mmCIF file of C-alpha atoms in Angstrom:
data_model
loop_
_atom_site.group_PDB
_atom_site.id
_atom_site.type_symbol
_atom_site.label_atom_id
_atom_site.label_comp_id
_atom_site.label_asym_id
_atom_site.label_seq_id
_atom_site.Cartn_x
_atom_site.Cartn_y
_atom_site.Cartn_z
ATOM 1 C CA MET A 250 -82.510 35.705 -32.747
ATOM 2 C CA ALA A 251 -79.540 35.345 -35.039
ATOM 3 C CA ASP A 252 -79.087 32.143 -37.002
ATOM 4 C CA ALA A 253 -75.947 30.038 -37.416
ATOM 5 C CA ALA A 254 -74.848 31.623 -40.697
ATOM 6 C CA PHE A 255 -74.963 35.039 -39.066
ATOM 7 C CA LEU A 256 -72.858 33.894 -36.111
ATOM 8 C CA ALA A 257 -70.278 32.238 -38.364
ATOM 9 C CA LEU A 258 -70.042 35.340 -40.537
ATOM 10 C CA SER A 259 -69.626 37.640 -37.556
ATOM 11 C CA VAL A 260 -66.828 35.452 -36.173
ATOM 12 C CA ILE A 261 -65.084 35.517 -39.569
ATOM 13 C CA THR A 262 -65.525 39.271 -39.991
ATOM 14 C CA ILE A 263 -64.456 40.405 -36.535
ATOM 15 C CA GLY A 264 -61.726 37.768 -36.230
ATOM 16 C CA SER A 265 -60.136 38.681 -39.522
ATOM 17 C CA ALA A 266 -60.350 42.389 -38.666
ATOM 18 C CA ILE A 267 -58.409 41.738 -35.446
ATOM 19 C CA ALA A 268 -55.975 39.451 -37.280
ATOM 20 C CA ALA A 269 -55.341 42.068 -39.969
ATOM 21 C CA LEU A 270 -54.289 44.567 -37.330
ATOM 22 C CA GLU A 271 -52.435 42.247 -34.988
ATOM 23 C CA LEU A 272 -50.629 39.635 -37.114
ATOM 24 C CA ARG A 273 -46.907 40.152 -37.024
ATOM 25 C CA SER A 274 -46.317 40.019 -40.754
ATOM 26 C CA LEU A 275 -47.909 42.701 -42.901
ATOM 27 C CA ILE A 276 -48.358 40.198 -45.743
ATOM 28 C CA TYR A 277 -50.419 37.841 -43.595
ATOM 29 C CA GLY A 278 -52.218 40.907 -42.251
ATOM 30 C CA SER A 279 -53.234 42.018 -45.710
ATOM 31 C CA ILE A 280 -54.375 38.494 -46.577
ATOM 32 C CA ALA A 281 -56.426 38.460 -43.363
ATOM 33 C CA LEU A 282 -57.925 41.798 -44.355
ATOM 34 C CA MET A 283 -59.618 40.004 -47.272
ATOM 35 C CA GLY A 284 -61.772 38.209 -44.678
ATOM 36 C CA THR A 285 -63.403 41.380 -43.360
ATOM 37 C CA PRO A 286 -64.902 42.618 -46.675
ATOM 38 C CA GLY A 287 -65.682 38.998 -47.557
ATOM 39 C CA GLY A 288 -67.618 38.552 -44.323
ATOM 40 C CA VAL A 289 -69.416 41.852 -44.841
ATOM 41 C CA ALA A 290 -70.340 40.631 -48.336
ATOM 42 C CA GLY A 291 -71.842 37.570 -46.643
ATOM 43 C CA PHE A 292 -73.880 39.883 -44.405
ATOM 44 C CA PHE A 293 -75.087 41.668 -47.538
ATOM 45 C CA LEU A 294 -76.274 38.312 -48.892
ATOM 46 C CA LEU A 295 -78.130 37.689 -45.615
ATOM 47 C CA LEU A 296 -79.705 41.128 -46.041
ATOM 48 C CA ASP A 297 -81.075 40.112 -49.465
ATOM 49 C CA SER A 298 -78.873 42.497 -51.418
ATOM 50 C CA PRO A 299 -76.850 40.205 -53.706
ATOM 51 C CA PHE A 300 -75.900 42.995 -56.099
ATOM 52 C CA VAL A 301 -74.055 44.980 -53.424
ATOM 53 C CA ALA A 302 -72.466 41.748 -52.169
ATOM 54 C CA MET A 303 -71.045 40.945 -55.609
ATOM 55 C CA PHE A 304 -69.853 44.537 -56.010
ATOM 56 C CA GLN A 305 -68.193 44.355 -52.604
ATOM 57 C CA ILE A 306 -66.395 41.106 -53.450
ATOM 58 C CA ALA A 307 -65.272 42.421 -56.851
ATOM 59 C CA VAL A 308 -63.988 45.717 -55.485
ATOM 60 C CA TYR A 309 -62.636 44.798 -52.051
ATOM 61 C CA VAL A 310 -61.495 41.198 -52.267
ATOM 62 C CA GLY A 311 -60.688 41.464 -55.955
ATOM 63 C CA SER A 312 -58.898 44.751 -56.324
ATOM 64 C CA ILE A 313 -58.226 46.583 -53.055
ATOM 65 C CA ALA A 314 -56.746 43.571 -51.259
ATOM 66 C CA VAL A 315 -54.484 42.776 -54.219
ATOM 67 C CA LEU A 316 -53.418 46.428 -54.445
ATOM 68 C CA ILE A 317 -52.512 46.431 -50.747
ATOM 69 C CA LEU A 318 -50.660 43.120 -51.129
ATOM 70 C CA PHE A 319 -48.520 44.504 -53.955
ATOM 71 C CA THR A 320 -47.775 47.688 -52.014
ATOM 72 C CA VAL A 321 -46.678 45.616 -49.026
ATOM 73 C CA MET A 322 -44.355 43.651 -51.300
ATOM 74 C CA LEU A 323 -42.702 46.898 -52.435
ATOM 75 C CA VAL A 324 -41.686 47.674 -48.850
ATOM 76 C CA LYS A 325 -38.394 46.494 -47.352
ATOM 77 C CA ARG A 326 -38.436 43.083 -45.750
ATOM 78 C CA GLU A 327 -37.492 44.123 -42.236
ATOM 79 C CA LEU A 328 -40.190 46.803 -42.207
ATOM 80 C CA ILE A 329 -42.834 44.191 -42.991
ATOM 81 C CA PHE A 330 -42.042 42.288 -39.808
ATOM 82 C CA LYS A 331 -41.135 45.261 -37.621
ATOM 83 C CA LYS A 332 -43.710 46.101 -34.990
ATOM 84 C CA VAL A 333 -43.327 49.469 -33.334
ATOM 85 C CA GLU A 334 -45.740 50.235 -30.567
ATOM 86 C CA ASP A 335 -45.397 50.977 -26.919
ATOM 87 C CA ARG A 336 -47.340 48.930 -24.441
ATOM 88 C CA ARG A 337 -48.994 51.813 -22.645
ATOM 89 C CA ARG A 338 -50.411 53.133 -25.854
ATOM 90 C CA LYS A 339 -51.639 49.675 -26.774
ATOM 91 C CA PHE A 340 -53.468 49.207 -23.471
ATOM 92 C CA ALA A 341 -54.929 52.703 -23.790
ATOM 93 C CA GLY A 342 -56.131 51.761 -27.288
ATOM 94 C CA ILE A 343 -57.710 48.530 -26.053
ATOM 95 C CA GLY A 344 -59.405 50.492 -23.263
ATOM 96 C CA LEU A 345 -60.693 53.045 -25.762
ATOM 97 C CA MET A 346 -61.995 50.229 -27.962
ATOM 98 C CA LEU A 347 -63.816 48.539 -25.078
ATOM 99 C CA VAL A 348 -65.296 51.795 -23.780
ATOM 100 C CA PHE A 349 -66.445 52.696 -27.266
ATOM 101 C CA MET A 350 -67.892 49.252 -27.931
ATOM 102 C CA LEU A 351 -69.720 49.029 -24.598
ATOM 103 C CA SER A 352 -71.082 52.579 -24.541
ATOM 104 C CA LEU A 353 -72.252 52.597 -28.144
ATOM 105 C CA GLY A 354 -73.579 49.062 -27.726
ATOM 106 C CA ALA A 355 -75.506 50.107 -24.628
ATOM 107 C CA VAL A 356 -76.970 53.105 -26.440
ATOM 108 C CA ILE A 357 -78.067 50.891 -29.340
ATOM 109 C CA MET A 358 -79.473 48.166 -27.066
ATOM 110 C CA ASP A 359 -81.433 50.814 -25.203
ATOM 111 C CA SER A 360 -82.801 52.465 -28.312
ATOM 112 C CA GLY A 361 -85.934 51.518 -30.182
ATOM 113 C CA ILE A 362 -84.279 49.572 -32.990
ATOM 114 C CA LYS A 363 -84.303 46.432 -30.876
ATOM 115 C CA THR A 364 -87.899 45.840 -31.816
ATOM 116 C CA ILE A 365 -87.578 46.538 -35.538
ATOM 117 C CA THR A 366 -88.290 43.532 -37.714
ATOM 118 C CA THR A 367 -89.577 43.371 -41.232
ATOM 119 C CA ASP A 368 -91.713 41.010 -43.245
ATOM 120 C CA GLU A 369 -91.712 43.126 -46.342
ATOM 121 C CA PRO A 370 -90.035 41.834 -49.508
ATOM 122 C CA ALA A 371 -86.484 42.928 -50.210
ATOM 123 C CA VAL A 372 -85.662 45.790 -52.554
ATOM 124 C CA ASP A 373 -85.282 44.556 -56.116
ATOM 125 C CA PHE A 374 -81.901 45.303 -57.679
ATOM 126 C CA ARG A 375 -83.691 46.701 -60.720
ATOM 127 C CA ASP A 376 -84.803 49.569 -58.460
ATOM 128 C CA ILE A 377 -81.168 50.355 -57.705
ATOM 129 C CA GLY A 378 -80.406 50.552 -61.431
ATOM 130 C CA ALA A 379 -83.399 52.802 -61.977
ATOM 131 C CA ASP A 380 -82.279 55.007 -59.053
ATOM 132 C CA PHE A 381 -78.806 55.311 -60.492
ATOM 133 C CA LEU A 382 -80.081 56.424 -63.869
ATOM 134 C CA THR A 383 -82.807 58.768 -62.696
ATOM 135 C CA TYR A 384 -82.407 60.467 -59.325
ATOM 136 C CA TYR A 385 -78.699 59.848 -58.783
ATOM 137 C CA TRP A 386 -77.372 60.421 -62.305
ATOM 138 C CA PRO A 387 -75.312 63.542 -61.480
ATOM 139 C CA ALA A 388 -73.757 61.712 -58.538
ATOM 140 C CA LEU A 389 -72.971 58.730 -60.769
ATOM 141 C CA ILE A 390 -71.162 60.916 -63.312
ATOM 142 C CA LEU A 391 -69.331 62.722 -60.511
ATOM 143 C CA MET A 392 -68.284 59.382 -59.027
ATOM 144 C CA GLY A 393 -66.882 58.264 -62.380
ATOM 145 C CA LEU A 394 -64.906 61.489 -62.664
ATOM 146 C CA ILE A 395 -63.595 61.115 -59.095
ATOM 147 C CA LEU A 396 -62.490 57.540 -59.799
ATOM 148 C CA ALA A 397 -60.722 58.569 -63.004
ATOM 149 C CA GLY A 398 -59.114 61.538 -61.258
ATOM 150 C CA SER A 399 -57.941 59.456 -58.315
ATOM 151 C CA VAL A 400 -56.398 56.785 -60.559
ATOM 152 C CA ILE A 401 -54.576 59.433 -62.610
ATOM 153 C CA GLY A 402 -53.487 61.188 -59.413
ATOM 154 C CA ALA A 403 -52.216 57.939 -57.921
ATOM 155 C CA LEU A 404 -50.210 57.191 -61.076
ATOM 156 C CA ILE A 405 -48.681 60.679 -61.084
ATOM 157 C CA LEU A 406 -47.832 60.468 -57.381
ATOM 158 C CA ALA A 407 -46.181 57.061 -57.632
ATOM 159 C CA ARG A 408 -44.165 57.920 -60.756
ATOM 160 C CA ARG A 409 -40.404 58.159 -60.354
ATOM 161 C CA GLU A 410 -38.715 60.984 -62.138
ATOM 162 C CA ASP A 411 -35.237 60.180 -60.915
ATOM 163 C CA ILE A 412 -34.946 57.084 -63.106
ATOM 164 C CA THR A 413 -33.629 57.782 -66.575
ATOM 165 C CA ASP A 414 -34.530 55.727 -69.607
ATOM 166 C CA GLU A 415 -31.161 53.924 -69.668
ATOM 167 C CA GLN A 416 -31.649 52.729 -66.102
ATOM 168 C CA ARG A 417 -35.152 51.624 -66.927
ATOM 169 C CA ALA A 418 -33.879 49.438 -69.767
ATOM 170 C CA ASN A 419 -31.698 47.544 -67.308
ATOM 171 C CA MET B 6 -86.107 36.934 -41.776
ATOM 172 C CA SER B 7 -84.573 35.473 -38.664
ATOM 173 C CA ASN B 8 -81.834 38.068 -38.169
ATOM 174 C CA GLU B 9 -82.816 41.361 -36.639
ATOM 175 C CA LEU B 10 -81.545 44.830 -37.306
ATOM 176 C CA ILE B 11 -79.849 45.042 -33.934
ATOM 177 C CA ASP B 12 -77.579 42.063 -34.692
ATOM 178 C CA PHE B 13 -76.147 43.747 -37.768
ATOM 179 C CA THR B 14 -75.794 47.033 -35.918
ATOM 180 C CA LEU B 15 -73.855 45.404 -33.086
ATOM 181 C CA VAL B 16 -71.435 43.737 -35.531
ATOM 182 C CA SER B 17 -71.002 47.135 -37.150
ATOM 183 C CA VAL B 18 -70.231 48.738 -33.776
ATOM 184 C CA ALA B 19 -67.628 46.039 -33.089
ATOM 185 C CA LEU B 20 -65.950 46.662 -36.457
ATOM 186 C CA LEU B 21 -65.971 50.421 -35.858
ATOM 187 C CA ALA B 22 -64.370 49.989 -32.418
ATOM 188 C CA ILE B 23 -61.664 47.703 -33.840
ATOM 189 C CA GLY B 24 -60.959 50.281 -36.543
ATOM 190 C CA ILE B 25 -60.657 53.074 -33.995
ATOM 191 C CA TYR B 26 -58.301 50.902 -31.939
ATOM 192 C CA GLY B 27 -56.125 50.332 -35.021
ATOM 193 C CA LEU B 28 -56.071 54.015 -35.919
ATOM 194 C CA SER B 29 -55.084 55.065 -32.414
ATOM 195 C CA VAL B 30 -52.482 52.383 -31.617
ATOM 196 C CA LYS B 31 -50.734 51.449 -34.863
ATOM 197 C CA ARG B 32 -47.907 53.565 -36.198
ATOM 198 C CA ASN B 33 -47.465 51.652 -39.425
ATOM 199 C CA ALA B 34 -49.039 53.612 -42.289
ATOM 200 C CA ILE B 35 -50.334 50.501 -44.095
ATOM 201 C CA ARG B 36 -51.951 49.175 -40.908
ATOM 202 C CA MET B 37 -53.690 52.521 -40.445
ATOM 203 C CA LEU B 38 -55.079 52.114 -43.964
ATOM 204 C CA PHE B 39 -56.353 48.657 -42.918
ATOM 205 C CA ALA B 40 -58.131 50.303 -39.986
ATOM 206 C CA VAL B 41 -59.756 52.877 -42.277
ATOM 207 C CA GLU B 42 -60.956 50.042 -44.528
ATOM 208 C CA ILE B 43 -62.506 48.254 -41.550
ATOM 209 C CA ILE B 44 -64.355 51.433 -40.512
ATOM 210 C CA ILE B 45 -65.674 51.947 -44.066
ATOM 211 C CA ASN B 46 -66.917 48.347 -44.087
ATOM 212 C CA ALA B 47 -68.748 48.941 -40.809
ATOM 213 C CA ALA B 48 -70.459 51.982 -42.330
ATOM 214 C CA ASN B 49 -71.474 50.050 -45.457
ATOM 215 C CA LEU B 50 -72.915 47.229 -43.368
ATOM 216 C CA ASN B 51 -75.006 49.729 -41.418
ATOM 217 C CA MET B 52 -76.313 51.399 -44.564
ATOM 218 C CA VAL B 53 -77.392 48.149 -46.204
ATOM 219 C CA ALA B 54 -78.926 46.831 -42.964
ATOM 220 C CA PHE B 55 -81.042 49.947 -42.401
ATOM 221 C CA GLY B 56 -81.973 49.997 -46.096
ATOM 222 C CA ARG B 57 -83.204 46.408 -45.816
ATOM 223 C CA PHE B 58 -85.335 46.984 -42.752
ATOM 224 C CA LEU B 59 -87.000 50.221 -43.853
ATOM 225 C CA PRO B 60 -87.197 48.887 -46.727
ATOM 226 C CA HIS B 61 -85.779 51.438 -49.133
ATOM 227 C CA SER B 62 -83.402 51.199 -52.077
ATOM 228 C CA GLY B 63 -81.425 54.231 -50.926
ATOM 229 C CA GLY B 64 -79.295 52.222 -48.505
ATOM 230 C CA GLN B 65 -77.938 49.923 -51.189
ATOM 231 C CA THR B 66 -77.386 52.811 -53.597
ATOM 232 C CA LEU B 67 -75.398 54.744 -51.015
ATOM 233 C CA ALA B 68 -73.407 51.620 -50.149
ATOM 234 C CA LEU B 69 -72.458 51.198 -53.805
ATOM 235 C CA PHE B 70 -71.272 54.813 -53.972
ATOM 236 C CA SER B 71 -69.347 54.350 -50.742
ATOM 237 C CA ILE B 72 -67.576 51.213 -52.002
ATOM 238 C CA ALA B 73 -66.498 53.010 -55.182
ATOM 239 C CA ILE B 74 -65.195 56.035 -53.289
ATOM 240 C CA ALA B 75 -63.348 53.719 -50.871
ATOM 241 C CA ALA B 76 -61.575 52.157 -53.852
ATOM 242 C CA ALA B 77 -60.439 55.602 -54.996
ATOM 243 C CA GLU B 78 -59.302 56.453 -51.465
ATOM 244 C CA VAL B 79 -57.197 53.301 -51.200
ATOM 245 C CA ALA B 80 -55.526 53.938 -54.568
ATOM 246 C CA VAL B 81 -54.511 57.474 -53.572
ATOM 247 C CA GLY B 82 -53.581 56.450 -50.009
ATOM 248 C CA LEU B 83 -51.320 53.635 -51.151
ATOM 249 C CA SER B 84 -49.543 55.833 -53.671
ATOM 250 C CA LEU B 85 -49.008 58.454 -50.949
ATOM 251 C CA ILE B 86 -47.538 55.738 -48.722
ATOM 252 C CA ILE B 87 -45.204 54.669 -51.543
ATOM 253 C CA VAL B 88 -44.047 58.270 -52.074
ATOM 254 C CA ALA B 89 -43.456 58.713 -48.332
ATOM 255 C CA TYR B 90 -41.606 55.385 -48.194
ATOM 256 C CA ARG B 91 -39.310 56.578 -50.988
ATOM 257 C CA MET B 92 -38.619 59.851 -49.210
ATOM 258 C CA TYR B 93 -38.078 58.516 -45.683
ATOM 259 C CA ASN B 94 -37.239 54.861 -46.370
ATOM 260 C CA ASN B 95 -39.732 53.891 -43.676
ATOM 261 C CA ILE B 96 -43.480 53.463 -43.274
ATOM 262 C CA ASP B 97 -43.615 54.482 -39.616
ATOM 263 C CA ILE B 98 -45.793 57.583 -39.407
ATOM 264 C CA ALA B 99 -43.684 58.947 -36.534
ATOM 265 C CA ASP B 100 -40.914 59.427 -39.099
ATOM 266 C CA PHE B 101 -42.988 61.530 -41.445
ATOM 267 C CA ARG B 102 -42.009 64.843 -39.940
ATOM 268 C CA SER B 103 -41.845 67.246 -42.867
ATOM 269 C CA LEU B 104 -45.266 68.697 -42.232
ATOM 270 C CA LYS B 105 -44.728 68.973 -38.486
ATOM 271 C CA GLY B 106 -44.725 72.627 -37.485
#
């Protein structure tokens, strides 16, 4: 049975996910989005993996949420508050969500993982470091290259060529 | 450990369903990016939970890779949204019609 910390974290996670999608203002939505990765980081702590939890907080709450917040601030004010959606589509989406949740939930409840528990000690984070440097080293280098490439690509994409240097000085 | 694997899996299913709802209903490009983030978080939660209960270090390693790739995806996605906003002066995906055949 789940304990109180788990229940609180699941309320925070799912509630902030719904709030991020449904709040009228995009700015409040992006602030609410910080709750979902934060709650998932709490789940990681419950799962005895503090290293991944810290990484998650540093990357998601620290950088991605701030990046999204700044992008939202670059957008026109009336677009931030504008909500375009038709009702039929919304109800169809809610129906899809419920069907998906119930059917997948039923499949999982019916499967064998209901009985899985563990008394074994958690994986030490030193093992993760050893994994990264031995078995996964090509993937680690590739990931670094992908990150560098994506940052350079993002900078090139977002650059404006129509602004001349005189305009930039003003 | 008082929490069981199925609890984490059910939370993950709920997050996945909310993300699918956001992707299918919202027409705002930034909100769709929010939905993708929620789905990625659900996947990470599943990986770490299964890695804890096996127990195996592979789950956490894969989750770390996934978080890093998600950061790259958001950087590129947001810059694409900014470029599209400059071209169309809107972030409604129904307005992005250049690639429509």
